[in-house]
Tab-separated table of C-alpha atoms in Angstrom:
chain	number	residue	atom	x	y	z
A	14	ILE	CA	3.049	2.872	11.695
A	15	LEU	CA	0.504	1.940	9.039
A	16	ASN	CA	-0.915	-1.095	10.764
A	17	VAL	CA	-2.249	-1.738	14.226
A	18	GLU	CA	0.286	-3.742	16.227
A	19	GLN	CA	-0.344	-5.498	19.523
A	20	SER	CA	2.203	-6.892	21.917
A	21	PRO	CA	2.844	-9.336	23.297
A	22	GLN	CA	1.232	-11.897	21.008
A	23	SER	CA	0.458	-14.081	24.027
A	24	LEU	CA	0.867	-13.852	27.762
A	25	HIS	CA	0.698	-16.428	30.570
A	26	VAL	CA	0.075	-15.141	34.102
A	27	GLN	CA	-0.898	-16.588	37.464
A	28	GLU	CA	-4.228	-15.854	39.108
A	29	GLY	CA	-3.914	-12.638	41.096
A	30	ASP	CA	-1.166	-11.147	38.921
A	31	SER	CA	-1.717	-7.749	37.365
A	32	THR	CA	-0.811	-7.458	33.713
A	33	ASN	CA	-0.821	-5.048	30.818
A	34	PHE	CA	-0.402	-5.087	27.077
A	35	THR	CA	0.100	-2.608	24.290
A	36	CYS	CA	-1.664	-1.483	21.145
A	37	SER	CA	0.224	0.737	18.651
A	38	PHE	CA	-1.734	2.484	15.925
A	39	PRO	CA	-1.296	5.181	13.246
A	40	SER	CA	-1.396	8.535	15.036
A	41	SER	CA	-2.184	10.566	11.900
A	42	ASN	CA	-5.881	11.221	11.246
A	43	PHE	CA	-6.769	9.384	14.462
A	44	TYR	CA	-10.472	9.176	15.196
A	45	ALA	CA	-11.085	6.431	17.765
A	46	LEU	CA	-9.512	3.410	19.424
A	47	HIS	CA	-11.531	0.358	20.414
A	48	TRP	CA	-10.714	-2.521	22.754
A	49	TYR	CA	-12.542	-5.835	22.479
A	50	ARG	CA	-12.425	-8.995	24.545
A	51	TRP	CA	-12.844	-12.270	22.631
A	52	GLU	CA	-13.346	-15.533	24.447
A	53	THR	CA	-12.905	-18.752	22.494
A	54	ALA	CA	-16.071	-19.858	20.643
A	55	LYS	CA	-17.867	-16.624	21.572
A	56	SER	CA	-18.361	-13.227	19.932
A	57	PRO	CA	-15.876	-10.385	20.399
A	58	GLU	CA	-17.293	-8.131	23.101
A	59	ALA	CA	-16.646	-4.383	23.261
A	60	LEU	CA	-14.714	-3.120	26.291
A	61	PHE	CA	-13.930	0.527	25.518
A	62	VAL	CA	-14.156	3.212	22.847
A	63	MET	CA	-11.561	5.925	23.389
A	64	THR	CA	-11.293	9.162	21.459
A	65	LEU	CA	-9.378	11.819	23.414
A	66	ASN	CA	-5.648	12.024	24.069
A	67	GLY	CA	-5.015	11.197	27.721
A	68	ASP	CA	-8.333	9.359	28.025
A	69	GLU	CA	-8.506	6.707	30.696
A	70	LYS	CA	-11.404	4.270	30.919
A	71	LYS	CA	-12.202	1.659	33.525
A	72	LYS	CA	-14.546	-1.322	33.718
A	73	GLY	CA	-14.179	-3.321	36.909
A	74	ARG	CA	-10.593	-4.620	37.082
A	75	ILE	CA	-9.835	-3.631	33.496
A	76	SER	CA	-8.658	-0.170	32.495
A	77	ALA	CA	-7.165	1.420	29.402
A	78	THR	CA	-5.185	4.555	28.582
A	79	LEU	CA	-4.767	6.398	25.309
A	80	ASN	CA	-1.935	8.475	23.817
A	81	THR	CA	-3.028	9.730	20.398
A	82	LYS	CA	0.093	11.867	19.806
A	83	GLU	CA	2.454	8.902	19.910
A	84	GLY	CA	-0.111	6.332	18.808
A	85	TYR	CA	-0.412	3.833	21.627
A	86	SER	CA	-2.911	2.482	24.128
A	87	TYR	CA	-2.333	0.263	27.150
A	88	LEU	CA	-4.832	-2.205	28.574
A	89	TYR	CA	-4.372	-3.110	32.239
A	90	ILE	CA	-5.930	-5.996	34.148
A	91	LYS	CA	-5.636	-5.864	37.942
A	92	GLY	CA	-5.665	-9.139	39.882
A	93	SER	CA	-6.156	-11.434	36.861
A	94	GLN	CA	-8.718	-14.214	37.200
A	95	PRO	CA	-9.027	-17.398	35.092
A	96	GLU	CA	-12.189	-15.955	33.519
A	97	ASP	CA	-10.072	-13.107	32.111
A	98	SER	CA	-8.454	-15.645	29.763
A	99	ALA	CA	-9.307	-14.417	26.275
A	100	THR	CA	-7.884	-12.631	23.263
A	101	TYR	CA	-7.846	-8.849	23.644
A	102	LEU	CA	-8.183	-7.025	20.339
A	103	CYS	CA	-7.642	-3.371	19.686
A	104	ALA	CA	-8.905	-1.550	16.606
A	105	SER	CA	-8.133	1.909	15.272
A	106	GLU	CA	-10.366	4.211	13.250
A	107	ASN	CA	-9.061	7.149	11.237
A	108	THR	CA	-10.879	10.127	9.811
A	109	GLY	CA	-10.030	9.072	6.292
A	110	GLY	CA	-12.970	6.753	5.890
A	111	PHE	CA	-14.139	5.558	9.278
A	112	LYS	CA	-12.782	2.096	8.520
A	113	THR	CA	-11.738	0.074	11.506
A	114	ILE	CA	-8.316	-1.615	11.384
A	115	PHE	CA	-7.770	-4.403	13.878
A	116	GLY	CA	-4.630	-5.671	15.521
A	117	ALA	CA	-3.982	-9.404	15.715
A	118	GLY	CA	-4.717	-9.456	19.435
A	119	THR	CA	-2.968	-10.446	22.659
A	120	ARG	CA	-3.931	-13.899	23.865
A	121	LEU	CA	-4.063	-13.935	27.690
A	122	PHE	CA	-3.947	-17.173	29.670
A	123	VAL	CA	-4.599	-16.904	33.413
A	124	LYS	CA	-3.671	-19.991	35.407
A	125	ALA	CA	-5.516	-20.757	38.659
B	23	ASP	CA	-31.790	-8.092	22.431
B	24	THR	CA	-28.103	-7.206	22.015
B	25	GLU	CA	-27.200	-10.246	19.990
B	26	VAL	CA	-25.888	-10.669	16.479
B	27	THR	CA	-26.553	-14.176	15.185
B	28	GLN	CA	-24.757	-15.923	12.364
B	29	THR	CA	-25.615	-19.128	10.527
B	30	PRO	CA	-24.263	-21.619	9.903
B	31	LYS	CA	-21.591	-21.968	12.611
B	32	HIS	CA	-19.491	-24.212	10.403
B	33	LEU	CA	-19.498	-24.729	6.652
B	34	VAL	CA	-17.503	-27.066	4.427
B	35	MET	CA	-17.803	-26.480	0.699
B	36	GLY	CA	-16.155	-27.495	-2.522
B	37	MET	CA	-14.720	-25.053	-4.997
B	38	THR	CA	-17.688	-25.439	-7.343
B	39	ASN	CA	-20.387	-25.010	-4.677
B	40	LYS	CA	-22.610	-22.002	-4.063
B	41	LYS	CA	-23.452	-21.248	-0.447
B	42	SER	CA	-24.578	-18.305	1.657
B	43	LEU	CA	-23.671	-17.018	5.105
B	44	LYS	CA	-26.373	-15.243	7.062
B	45	CYS	CA	-26.241	-12.586	9.756
B	46	GLU	CA	-29.119	-11.082	11.709
B	47	GLN	CA	-29.527	-8.354	14.350
B	48	HIS	CA	-32.618	-6.836	15.962
B	49	MET	CA	-31.014	-3.882	17.707
B	50	GLY	CA	-32.182	-1.363	15.108
B	51	HIS	CA	-28.603	-0.877	13.952
B	52	ARG	CA	-28.230	0.742	10.541
B	53	ALA	CA	-24.671	-0.352	9.751
B	54	MET	CA	-23.560	-3.934	9.190
B	55	TYR	CA	-20.126	-5.357	8.424
B	56	TRP	CA	-18.436	-8.492	7.113
B	57	TYR	CA	-14.923	-9.345	8.313
B	58	LYS	CA	-12.638	-12.222	7.375
B	59	GLN	CA	-10.206	-13.585	9.925
B	60	LYS	CA	-7.462	-16.153	9.378
B	61	ALA	CA	-5.752	-17.831	12.318
B	62	LYS	CA	-3.499	-15.530	14.392
B	63	LYS	CA	-4.210	-12.614	12.016
B	64	PRO	CA	-6.333	-9.502	12.565
B	65	PRO	CA	-9.954	-9.491	11.387
B	66	GLU	CA	-9.946	-7.817	7.945
B	67	LEU	CA	-12.841	-5.653	6.853
B	68	MET	CA	-14.555	-6.886	3.678
B	69	PHE	CA	-17.796	-4.922	3.309
B	70	VAL	CA	-19.795	-2.235	5.116
B	71	TYR	CA	-23.495	-1.605	4.582
B	72	SER	CA	-24.965	1.644	5.814
B	73	TYR	CA	-28.748	2.085	5.674
B	74	GLU	CA	-28.921	-1.022	3.474
B	75	LYS	CA	-26.550	0.442	0.871
B	76	LEU	CA	-23.052	-0.872	0.249
B	77	SER	CA	-20.719	1.903	1.403
B	78	ILE	CA	-17.356	0.122	1.612
B	79	ASN	CA	-16.010	-2.750	-0.483
B	80	GLU	CA	-12.398	-3.437	0.402
B	81	SER	CA	-11.487	-4.740	-3.071
B	82	VAL	CA	-12.942	-8.126	-2.258
B	83	PRO	CA	-12.956	-10.690	-5.125
B	84	SER	CA	-16.292	-11.057	-6.895
B	85	ARG	CA	-16.634	-14.659	-5.715
B	86	PHE	CA	-17.865	-12.989	-2.495
B	87	SER	CA	-21.160	-11.193	-3.023
B	88	PRO	CA	-22.824	-9.337	-0.146
B	89	GLU	CA	-26.518	-8.623	0.092
B	90	CYS	CA	-28.544	-6.600	2.579
B	91	PRO	CA	-32.234	-7.476	2.037
B	92	ASN	CA	-33.376	-5.298	4.951
B	93	SER	CA	-31.962	-3.425	7.921
B	94	SER	CA	-31.823	-6.564	10.101
B	95	LEU	CA	-30.272	-9.026	7.675
B	96	LEU	CA	-26.929	-9.311	5.948
B	97	ASN	CA	-25.959	-12.169	3.658
B	98	LEU	CA	-22.671	-13.153	2.077
B	99	HIS	CA	-23.078	-15.272	-1.053
B	100	LEU	CA	-20.147	-17.518	-1.884
B	101	HIS	CA	-19.378	-18.991	-5.297
B	102	ALA	CA	-16.305	-20.660	-6.782
B	103	LEU	CA	-14.227	-20.116	-3.669
B	104	GLN	CA	-10.591	-21.128	-3.335
B	105	PRO	CA	-8.979	-23.099	-0.490
B	106	GLU	CA	-7.246	-19.893	0.661
B	107	ASP	CA	-10.705	-18.430	1.380
B	108	SER	CA	-10.983	-20.806	4.340
B	109	ALA	CA	-11.303	-18.574	7.388
B	110	LEU	CA	-13.619	-17.344	10.129
B	111	TYR	CA	-16.201	-14.909	8.725
B	112	LEU	CA	-17.449	-12.432	11.298
B	113	CYS	CA	-20.491	-10.230	11.001
B	114	ALA	CA	-20.921	-7.074	13.074
B	115	SER	CA	-23.387	-4.230	13.407
B	116	SER	CA	-23.335	-0.718	14.827
B	117	GLN	CA	-25.922	1.960	15.405
B	118	GLY	CA	-24.586	4.061	12.526
B	119	SER	CA	-21.441	4.175	10.427
B	120	LEU	CA	-20.158	7.651	11.259
B	121	GLY	CA	-17.371	6.320	13.436
B	122	GLN	CA	-16.569	6.148	17.141
B	123	GLU	CA	-19.291	3.546	17.499
B	124	THR	CA	-19.110	0.194	19.165
B	125	GLN	CA	-19.497	-2.735	16.820
B	126	TYR	CA	-21.440	-5.746	18.070
B	127	PHE	CA	-20.127	-9.005	16.689
B	128	GLY	CA	-21.645	-12.374	15.943
B	129	PRO	CA	-19.779	-15.577	16.837
B	130	GLY	CA	-18.696	-16.118	13.227
B	131	THR	CA	-19.000	-18.833	10.600
B	132	ARG	CA	-15.977	-21.062	10.250
B	133	LEU	CA	-15.590	-21.858	6.562
B	134	LEU	CA	-13.491	-24.609	5.041
B	135	VAL	CA	-13.083	-24.735	1.265
B	136	LEU	CA	-11.879	-28.042	-0.113
């Protein structure tokens, strides 16, 4: 994989549902993986920076895992709330130049 | 203050106009970035400034000209743009540019080129 791919492109869930989505990234020369949350008309906001294979990070109801050998990360949201509605972006850095490559995001809609 | 501000929020310009986008942060960050994002596409890195020096230029056309007058300010000068340059332009900053650092984003300038 040369690009950062996110799936699904969009997701509709009911309030209270738990959900997860995927980020696939180049596993060669991996340096770091970032997750951002981007609400409409606001600035993207950092959720996690992950660097180690097997890393797991948690912030409230949101958690993320990292597999650097196979090049994927999962983001989980437990008990989704309407305020979780946003686009979730992941971005990969490699050691080749510390440039950050973004995925196109997963757009989450949580219905009350 | 953990905010990155960008002005203007919206900009409409003709292909012969000259305009500038501005970005400001007061977090003492020494790296600043310009990204371009088109609808439903990933943000694409354009430029990186590290300690007020241009360190990355992702082969951006010369009609886009970045400037970093000091460590808090980043400008993007626009001249003779094309309609396909219409996009959201995001500015970001980070403490340094050595990697594994969180980038703090502004809300973006939505640009329309007619």
